[in-house]
mmCIF file with all atom_site columns, C-alpha atoms in Angstrom:
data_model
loop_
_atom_site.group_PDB
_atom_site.id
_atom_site.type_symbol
_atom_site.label_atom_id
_atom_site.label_alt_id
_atom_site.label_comp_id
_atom_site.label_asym_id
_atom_site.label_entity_id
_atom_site.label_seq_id
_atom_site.pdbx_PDB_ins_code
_atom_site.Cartn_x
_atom_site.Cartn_y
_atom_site.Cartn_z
_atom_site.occupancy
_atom_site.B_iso_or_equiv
_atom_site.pdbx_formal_charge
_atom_site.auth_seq_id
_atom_site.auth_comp_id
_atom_site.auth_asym_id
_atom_site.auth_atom_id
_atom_site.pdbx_PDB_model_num
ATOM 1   C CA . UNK Q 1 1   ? 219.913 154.452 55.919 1.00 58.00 ? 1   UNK Q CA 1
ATOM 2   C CA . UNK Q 1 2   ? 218.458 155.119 52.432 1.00 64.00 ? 2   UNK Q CA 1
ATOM 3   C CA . UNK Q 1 3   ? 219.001 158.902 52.730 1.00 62.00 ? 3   UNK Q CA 1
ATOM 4   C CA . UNK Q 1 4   ? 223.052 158.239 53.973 1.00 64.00 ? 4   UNK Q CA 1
ATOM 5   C CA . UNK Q 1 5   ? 223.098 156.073 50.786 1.00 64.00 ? 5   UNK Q CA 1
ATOM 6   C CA . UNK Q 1 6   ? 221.691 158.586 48.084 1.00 64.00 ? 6   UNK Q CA 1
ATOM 7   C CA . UNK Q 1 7   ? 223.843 161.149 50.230 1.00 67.00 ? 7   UNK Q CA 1
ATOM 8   C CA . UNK Q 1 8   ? 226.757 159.443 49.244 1.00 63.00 ? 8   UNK Q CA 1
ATOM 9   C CA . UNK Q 1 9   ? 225.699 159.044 45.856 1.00 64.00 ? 9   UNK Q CA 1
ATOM 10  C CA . UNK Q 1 10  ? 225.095 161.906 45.035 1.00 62.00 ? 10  UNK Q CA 1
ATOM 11  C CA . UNK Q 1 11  ? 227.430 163.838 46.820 1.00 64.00 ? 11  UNK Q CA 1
ATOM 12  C CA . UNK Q 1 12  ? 230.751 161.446 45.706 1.00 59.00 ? 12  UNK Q CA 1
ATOM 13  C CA . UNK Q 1 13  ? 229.997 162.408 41.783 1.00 55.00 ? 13  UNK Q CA 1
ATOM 14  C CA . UNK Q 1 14  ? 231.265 165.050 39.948 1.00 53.00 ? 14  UNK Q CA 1
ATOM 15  C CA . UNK Q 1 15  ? 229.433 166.773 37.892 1.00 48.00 ? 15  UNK Q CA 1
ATOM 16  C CA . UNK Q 1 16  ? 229.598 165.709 33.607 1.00 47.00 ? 16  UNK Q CA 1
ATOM 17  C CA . UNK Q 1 17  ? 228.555 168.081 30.782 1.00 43.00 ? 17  UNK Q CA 1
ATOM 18  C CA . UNK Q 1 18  ? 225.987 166.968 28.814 1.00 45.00 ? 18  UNK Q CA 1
ATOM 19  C CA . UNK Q 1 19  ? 224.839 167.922 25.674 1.00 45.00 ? 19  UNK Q CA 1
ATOM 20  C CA . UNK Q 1 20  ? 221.485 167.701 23.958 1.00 44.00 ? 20  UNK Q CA 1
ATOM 21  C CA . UNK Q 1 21  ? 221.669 165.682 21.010 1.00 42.00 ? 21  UNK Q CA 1
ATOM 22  C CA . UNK Q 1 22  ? 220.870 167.900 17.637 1.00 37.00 ? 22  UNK Q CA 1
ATOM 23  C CA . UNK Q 1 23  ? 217.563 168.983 16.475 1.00 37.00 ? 23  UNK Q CA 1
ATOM 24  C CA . UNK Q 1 24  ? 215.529 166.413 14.388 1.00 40.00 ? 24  UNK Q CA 1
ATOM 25  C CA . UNK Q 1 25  ? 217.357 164.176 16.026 1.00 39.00 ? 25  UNK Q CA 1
ATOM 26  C CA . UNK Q 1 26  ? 216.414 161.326 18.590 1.00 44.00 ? 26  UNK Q CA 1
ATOM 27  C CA . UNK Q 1 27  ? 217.516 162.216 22.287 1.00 48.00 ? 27  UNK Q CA 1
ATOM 28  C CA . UNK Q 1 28  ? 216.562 158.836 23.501 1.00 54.00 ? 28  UNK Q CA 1
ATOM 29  C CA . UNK Q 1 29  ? 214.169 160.727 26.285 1.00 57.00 ? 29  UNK Q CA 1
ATOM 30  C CA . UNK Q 1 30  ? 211.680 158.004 28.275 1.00 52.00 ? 30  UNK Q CA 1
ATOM 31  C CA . UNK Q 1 31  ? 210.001 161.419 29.901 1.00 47.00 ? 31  UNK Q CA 1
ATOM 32  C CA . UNK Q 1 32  ? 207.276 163.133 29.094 1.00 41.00 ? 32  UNK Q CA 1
ATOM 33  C CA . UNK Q 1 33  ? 209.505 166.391 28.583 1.00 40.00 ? 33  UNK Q CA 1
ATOM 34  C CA . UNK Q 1 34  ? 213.168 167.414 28.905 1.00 42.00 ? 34  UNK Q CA 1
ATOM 35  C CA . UNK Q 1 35  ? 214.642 170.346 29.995 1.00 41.00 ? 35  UNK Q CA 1
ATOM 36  C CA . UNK Q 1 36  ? 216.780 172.043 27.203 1.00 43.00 ? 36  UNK Q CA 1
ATOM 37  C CA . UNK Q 1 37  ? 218.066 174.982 29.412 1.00 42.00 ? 37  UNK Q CA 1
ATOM 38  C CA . UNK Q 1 38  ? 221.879 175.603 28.886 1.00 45.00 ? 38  UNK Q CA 1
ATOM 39  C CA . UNK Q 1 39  ? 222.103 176.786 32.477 1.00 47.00 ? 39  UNK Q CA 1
ATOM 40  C CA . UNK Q 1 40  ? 221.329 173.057 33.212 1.00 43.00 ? 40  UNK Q CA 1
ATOM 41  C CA . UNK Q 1 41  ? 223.801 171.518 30.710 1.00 47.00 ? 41  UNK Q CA 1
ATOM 42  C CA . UNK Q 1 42  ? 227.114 172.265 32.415 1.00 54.00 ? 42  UNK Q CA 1
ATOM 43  C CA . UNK Q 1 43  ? 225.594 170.885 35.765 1.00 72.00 ? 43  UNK Q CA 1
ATOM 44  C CA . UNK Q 1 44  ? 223.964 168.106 34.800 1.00 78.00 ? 44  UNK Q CA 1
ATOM 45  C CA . UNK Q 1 45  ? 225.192 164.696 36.554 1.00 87.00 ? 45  UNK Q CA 1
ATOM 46  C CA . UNK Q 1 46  ? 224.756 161.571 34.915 1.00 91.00 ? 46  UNK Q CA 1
ATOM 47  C CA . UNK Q 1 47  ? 224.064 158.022 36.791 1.00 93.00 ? 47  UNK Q CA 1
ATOM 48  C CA . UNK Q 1 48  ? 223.475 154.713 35.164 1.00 94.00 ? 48  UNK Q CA 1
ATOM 49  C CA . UNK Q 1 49  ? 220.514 152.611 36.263 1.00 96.00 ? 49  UNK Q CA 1
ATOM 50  C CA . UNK Q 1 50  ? 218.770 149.271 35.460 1.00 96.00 ? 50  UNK Q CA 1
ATOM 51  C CA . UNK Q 1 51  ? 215.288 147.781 36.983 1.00 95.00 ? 51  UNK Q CA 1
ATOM 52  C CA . UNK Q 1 52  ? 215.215 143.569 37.904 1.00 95.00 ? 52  UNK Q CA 1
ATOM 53  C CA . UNK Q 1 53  ? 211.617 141.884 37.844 1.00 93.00 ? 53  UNK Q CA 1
ATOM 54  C CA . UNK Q 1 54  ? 210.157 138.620 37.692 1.00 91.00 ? 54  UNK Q CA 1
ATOM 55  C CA . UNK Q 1 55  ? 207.830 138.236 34.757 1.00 86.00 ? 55  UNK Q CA 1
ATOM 56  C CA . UNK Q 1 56  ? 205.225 137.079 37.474 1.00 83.00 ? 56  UNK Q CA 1
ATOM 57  C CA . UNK Q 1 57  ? 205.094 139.911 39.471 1.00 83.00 ? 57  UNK Q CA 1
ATOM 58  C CA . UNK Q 1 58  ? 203.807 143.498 39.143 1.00 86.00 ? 58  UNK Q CA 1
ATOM 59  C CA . UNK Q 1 59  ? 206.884 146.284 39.785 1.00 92.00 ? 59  UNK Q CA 1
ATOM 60  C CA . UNK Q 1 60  ? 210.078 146.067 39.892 1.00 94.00 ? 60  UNK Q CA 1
ATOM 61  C CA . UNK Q 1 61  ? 212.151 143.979 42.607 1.00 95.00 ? 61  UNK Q CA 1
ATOM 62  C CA . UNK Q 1 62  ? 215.477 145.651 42.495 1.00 96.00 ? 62  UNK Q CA 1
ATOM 63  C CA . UNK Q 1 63  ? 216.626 148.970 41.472 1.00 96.00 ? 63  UNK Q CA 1
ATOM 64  C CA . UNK Q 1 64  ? 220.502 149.714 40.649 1.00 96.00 ? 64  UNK Q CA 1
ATOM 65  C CA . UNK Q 1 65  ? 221.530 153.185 40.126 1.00 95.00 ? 65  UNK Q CA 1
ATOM 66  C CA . UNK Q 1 66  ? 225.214 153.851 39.831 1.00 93.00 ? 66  UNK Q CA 1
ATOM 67  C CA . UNK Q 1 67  ? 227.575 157.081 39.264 1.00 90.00 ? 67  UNK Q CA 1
ATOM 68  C CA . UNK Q 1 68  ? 231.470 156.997 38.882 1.00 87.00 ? 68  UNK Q CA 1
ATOM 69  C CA . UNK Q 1 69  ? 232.161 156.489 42.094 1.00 86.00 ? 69  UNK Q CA 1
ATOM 70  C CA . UNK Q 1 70  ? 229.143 154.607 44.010 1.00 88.00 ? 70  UNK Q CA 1
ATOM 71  C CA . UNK Q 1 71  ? 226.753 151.821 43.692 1.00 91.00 ? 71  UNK Q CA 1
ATOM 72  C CA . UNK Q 1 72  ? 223.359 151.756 44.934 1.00 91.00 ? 72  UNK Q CA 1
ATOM 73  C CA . UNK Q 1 73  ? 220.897 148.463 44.867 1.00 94.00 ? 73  UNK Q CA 1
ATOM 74  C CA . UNK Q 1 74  ? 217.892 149.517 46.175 1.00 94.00 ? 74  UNK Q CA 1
ATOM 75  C CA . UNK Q 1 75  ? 215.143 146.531 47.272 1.00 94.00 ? 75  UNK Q CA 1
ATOM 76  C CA . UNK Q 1 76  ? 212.447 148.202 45.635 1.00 94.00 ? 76  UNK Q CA 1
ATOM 77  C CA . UNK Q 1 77  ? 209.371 146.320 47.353 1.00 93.00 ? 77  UNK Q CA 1
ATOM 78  C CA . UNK Q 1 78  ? 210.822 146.024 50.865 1.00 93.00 ? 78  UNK Q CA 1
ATOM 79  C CA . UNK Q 1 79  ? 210.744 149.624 50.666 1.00 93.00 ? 79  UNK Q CA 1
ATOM 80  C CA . UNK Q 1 80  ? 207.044 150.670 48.977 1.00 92.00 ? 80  UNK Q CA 1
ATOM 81  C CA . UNK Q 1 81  ? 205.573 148.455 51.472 1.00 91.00 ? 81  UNK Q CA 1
ATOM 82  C CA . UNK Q 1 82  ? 205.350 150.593 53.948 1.00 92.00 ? 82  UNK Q CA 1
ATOM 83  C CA . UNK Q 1 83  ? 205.213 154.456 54.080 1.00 92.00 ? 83  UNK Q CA 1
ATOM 84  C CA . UNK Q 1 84  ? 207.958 155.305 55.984 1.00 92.00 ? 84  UNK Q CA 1
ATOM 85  C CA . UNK Q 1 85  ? 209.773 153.422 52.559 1.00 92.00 ? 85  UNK Q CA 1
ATOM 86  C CA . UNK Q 1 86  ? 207.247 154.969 50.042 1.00 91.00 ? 86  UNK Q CA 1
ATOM 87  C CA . UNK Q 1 87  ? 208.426 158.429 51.840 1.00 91.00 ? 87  UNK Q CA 1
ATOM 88  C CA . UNK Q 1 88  ? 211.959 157.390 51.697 1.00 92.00 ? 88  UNK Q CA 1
ATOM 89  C CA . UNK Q 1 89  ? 211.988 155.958 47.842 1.00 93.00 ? 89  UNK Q CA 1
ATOM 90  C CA . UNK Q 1 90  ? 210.146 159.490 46.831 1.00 91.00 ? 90  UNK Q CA 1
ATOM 91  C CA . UNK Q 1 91  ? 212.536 161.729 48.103 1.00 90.00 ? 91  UNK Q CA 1
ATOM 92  C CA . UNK Q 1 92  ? 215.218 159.661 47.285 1.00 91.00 ? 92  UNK Q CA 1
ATOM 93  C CA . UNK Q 1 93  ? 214.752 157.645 44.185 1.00 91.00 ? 93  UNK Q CA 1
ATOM 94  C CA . UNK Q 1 94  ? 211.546 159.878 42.893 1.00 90.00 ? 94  UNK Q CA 1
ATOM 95  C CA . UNK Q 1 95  ? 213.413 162.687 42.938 1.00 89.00 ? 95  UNK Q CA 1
ATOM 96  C CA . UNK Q 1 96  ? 216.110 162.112 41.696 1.00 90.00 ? 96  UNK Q CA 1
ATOM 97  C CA . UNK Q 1 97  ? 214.706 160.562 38.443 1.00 90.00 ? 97  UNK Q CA 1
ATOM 98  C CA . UNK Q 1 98  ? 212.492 164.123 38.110 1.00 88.00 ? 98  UNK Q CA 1
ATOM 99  C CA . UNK Q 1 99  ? 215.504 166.302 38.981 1.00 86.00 ? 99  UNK Q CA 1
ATOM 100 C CA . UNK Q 1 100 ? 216.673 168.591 35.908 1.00 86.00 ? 100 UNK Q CA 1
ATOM 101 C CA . UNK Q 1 101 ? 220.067 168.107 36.550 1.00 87.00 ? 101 UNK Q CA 1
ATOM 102 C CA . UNK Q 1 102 ? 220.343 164.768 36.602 1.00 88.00 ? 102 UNK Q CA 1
ATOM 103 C CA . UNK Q 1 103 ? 220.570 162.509 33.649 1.00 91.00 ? 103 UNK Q CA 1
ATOM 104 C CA . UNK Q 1 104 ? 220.240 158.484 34.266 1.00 92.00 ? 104 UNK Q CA 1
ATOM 105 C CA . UNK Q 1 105 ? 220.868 156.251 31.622 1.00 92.00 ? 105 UNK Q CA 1
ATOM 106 C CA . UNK Q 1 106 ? 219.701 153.152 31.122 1.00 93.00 ? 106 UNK Q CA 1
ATOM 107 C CA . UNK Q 1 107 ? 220.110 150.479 28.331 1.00 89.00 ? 107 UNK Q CA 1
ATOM 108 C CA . UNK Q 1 108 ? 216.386 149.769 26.608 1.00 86.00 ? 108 UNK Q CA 1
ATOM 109 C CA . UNK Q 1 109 ? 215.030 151.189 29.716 1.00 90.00 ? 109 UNK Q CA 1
ATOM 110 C CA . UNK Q 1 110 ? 211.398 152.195 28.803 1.00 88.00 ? 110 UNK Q CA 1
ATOM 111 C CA . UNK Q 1 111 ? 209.650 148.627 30.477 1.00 90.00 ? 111 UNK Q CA 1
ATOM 112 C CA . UNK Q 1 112 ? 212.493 149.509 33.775 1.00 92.00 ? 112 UNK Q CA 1
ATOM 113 C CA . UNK Q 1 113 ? 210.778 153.032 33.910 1.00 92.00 ? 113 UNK Q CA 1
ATOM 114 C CA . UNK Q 1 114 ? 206.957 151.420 33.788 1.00 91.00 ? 114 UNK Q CA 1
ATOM 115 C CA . UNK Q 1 115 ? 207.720 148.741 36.005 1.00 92.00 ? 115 UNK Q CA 1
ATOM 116 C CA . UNK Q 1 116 ? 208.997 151.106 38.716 1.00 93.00 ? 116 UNK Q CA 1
ATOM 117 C CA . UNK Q 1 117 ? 206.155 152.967 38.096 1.00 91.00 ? 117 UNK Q CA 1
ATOM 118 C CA . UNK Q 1 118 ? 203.500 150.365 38.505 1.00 91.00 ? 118 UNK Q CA 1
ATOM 119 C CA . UNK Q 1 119 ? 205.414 148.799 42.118 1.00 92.00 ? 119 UNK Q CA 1
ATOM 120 C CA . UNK Q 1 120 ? 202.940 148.555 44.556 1.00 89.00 ? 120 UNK Q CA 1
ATOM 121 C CA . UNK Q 1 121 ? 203.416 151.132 46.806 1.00 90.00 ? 121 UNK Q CA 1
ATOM 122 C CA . UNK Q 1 122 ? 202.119 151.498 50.363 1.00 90.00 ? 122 UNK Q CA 1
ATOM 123 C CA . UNK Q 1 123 ? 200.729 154.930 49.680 1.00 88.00 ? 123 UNK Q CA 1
ATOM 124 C CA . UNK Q 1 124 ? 197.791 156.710 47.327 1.00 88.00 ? 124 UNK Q CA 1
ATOM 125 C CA . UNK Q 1 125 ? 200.611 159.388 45.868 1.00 88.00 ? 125 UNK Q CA 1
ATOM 126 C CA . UNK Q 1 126 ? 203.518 156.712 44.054 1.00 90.00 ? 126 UNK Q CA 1
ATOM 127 C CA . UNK Q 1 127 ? 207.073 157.336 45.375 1.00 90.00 ? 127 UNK Q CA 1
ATOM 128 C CA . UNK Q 1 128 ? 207.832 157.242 41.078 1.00 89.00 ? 128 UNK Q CA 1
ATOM 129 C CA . UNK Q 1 129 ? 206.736 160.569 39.672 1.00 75.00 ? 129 UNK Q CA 1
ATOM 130 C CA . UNK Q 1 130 ? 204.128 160.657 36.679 1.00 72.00 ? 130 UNK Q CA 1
ATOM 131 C CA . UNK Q 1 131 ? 206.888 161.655 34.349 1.00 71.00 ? 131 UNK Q CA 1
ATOM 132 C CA . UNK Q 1 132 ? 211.327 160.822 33.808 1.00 72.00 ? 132 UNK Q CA 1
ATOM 133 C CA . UNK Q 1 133 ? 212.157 163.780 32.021 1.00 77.00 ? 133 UNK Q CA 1
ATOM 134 C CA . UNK Q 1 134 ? 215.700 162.815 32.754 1.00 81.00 ? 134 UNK Q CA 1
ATOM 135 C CA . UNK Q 1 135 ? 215.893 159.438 31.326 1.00 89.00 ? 135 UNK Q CA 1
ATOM 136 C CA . UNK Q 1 136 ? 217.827 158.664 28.156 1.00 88.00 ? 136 UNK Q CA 1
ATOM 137 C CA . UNK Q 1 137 ? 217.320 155.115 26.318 1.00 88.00 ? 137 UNK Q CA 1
ATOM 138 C CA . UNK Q 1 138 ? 221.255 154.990 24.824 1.00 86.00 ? 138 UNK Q CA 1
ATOM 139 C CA . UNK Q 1 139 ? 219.403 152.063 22.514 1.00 84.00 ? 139 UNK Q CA 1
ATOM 140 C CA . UNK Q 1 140 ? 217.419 154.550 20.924 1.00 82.00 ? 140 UNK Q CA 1
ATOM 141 C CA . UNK Q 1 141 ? 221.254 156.687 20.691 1.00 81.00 ? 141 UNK Q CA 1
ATOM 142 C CA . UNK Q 1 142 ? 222.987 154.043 19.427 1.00 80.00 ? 142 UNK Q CA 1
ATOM 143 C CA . UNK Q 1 143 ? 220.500 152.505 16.870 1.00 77.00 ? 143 UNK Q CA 1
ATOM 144 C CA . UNK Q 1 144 ? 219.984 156.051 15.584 1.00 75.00 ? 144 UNK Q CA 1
ATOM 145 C CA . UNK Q 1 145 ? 223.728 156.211 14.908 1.00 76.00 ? 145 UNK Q CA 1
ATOM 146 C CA . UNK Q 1 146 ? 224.515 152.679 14.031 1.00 76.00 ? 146 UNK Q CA 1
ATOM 147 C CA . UNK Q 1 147 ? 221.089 151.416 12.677 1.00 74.00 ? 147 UNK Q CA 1
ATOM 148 C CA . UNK Q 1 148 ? 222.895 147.521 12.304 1.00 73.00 ? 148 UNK Q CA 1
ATOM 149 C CA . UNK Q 1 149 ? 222.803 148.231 16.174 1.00 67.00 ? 149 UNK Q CA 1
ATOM 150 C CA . UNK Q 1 150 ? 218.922 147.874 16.270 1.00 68.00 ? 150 UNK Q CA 1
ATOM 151 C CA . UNK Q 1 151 ? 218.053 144.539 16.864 1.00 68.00 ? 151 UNK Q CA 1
ATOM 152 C CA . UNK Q 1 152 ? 220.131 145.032 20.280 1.00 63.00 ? 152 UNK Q CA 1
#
């Protein structure tokens, strides 16, 4: 059912330009790296997401991912419990937060990004790759540009 979901998710969005912010200046990248190839830039689609957890709890408890056209809530530890869901979330979720043409944007997202990571996850290889080259923190964006926008 996951797969049908991200199916429509992915195939219901059109794609969005995106460009790179300047040089010297922040792109709001979580990732370890980000791809600056201008073959990628015309294709790139972008999604919104944001990661629920209880302060007690290791991991995250819900993921929401969302493009234009299609919401997705995804009970993150109902899936990594077993591996048929840890197999499911990587090719589904874990790929799509590696992919090079994808962008997903998140609001202070840097704590949704580690708590995804550190879910508990049924299998030794985590569903969440090591890196998010394609996340962008718009708070990092928009207190660059608005710096009375940084306590946010």
């Amino acid at each position: 059912a996951l797969f049908k979901v991200f199916e429509l998710l992915i195939n219901n969005h059109p794609s969005t330009a995106v460009e790179d912010e300047e040089e010297g200046n922040p792109s709001g990248n979580v990732g370890s790296s980000s791809s600056s190839s201008t073959d990628h830039q015309s294709k790139r689609r972008v999604y919104g997401f944001d990661a629920e957890w209880a302060e007690d709890h290791r991991g995250a408890a819900l993921l929401q991912i969302a493009s234009t056209a299609t919401v997705v809530l995804v009970d993150v530890p109902a899936l990594s419990m077993t591996h048929e869901g840890a197999d499911a979330l990587r090719q589904t979720v874990g790929r799509l937060f590696s992919c090079p043409t994808s962008v997903l944007v998140g609001f202070h997202c840097n704590q949704d990004v580690q708590k995804l990571r550190s879910s508990p996850c049924a299998q030794e290889r985590h569903w969440f790759a090591s890196g998010a080259p394609s996340v962008v923190d718009v708070k990092t964006i928009v207190s660059h540009r608005e710096p009375k926008l940084r306590t946010l």
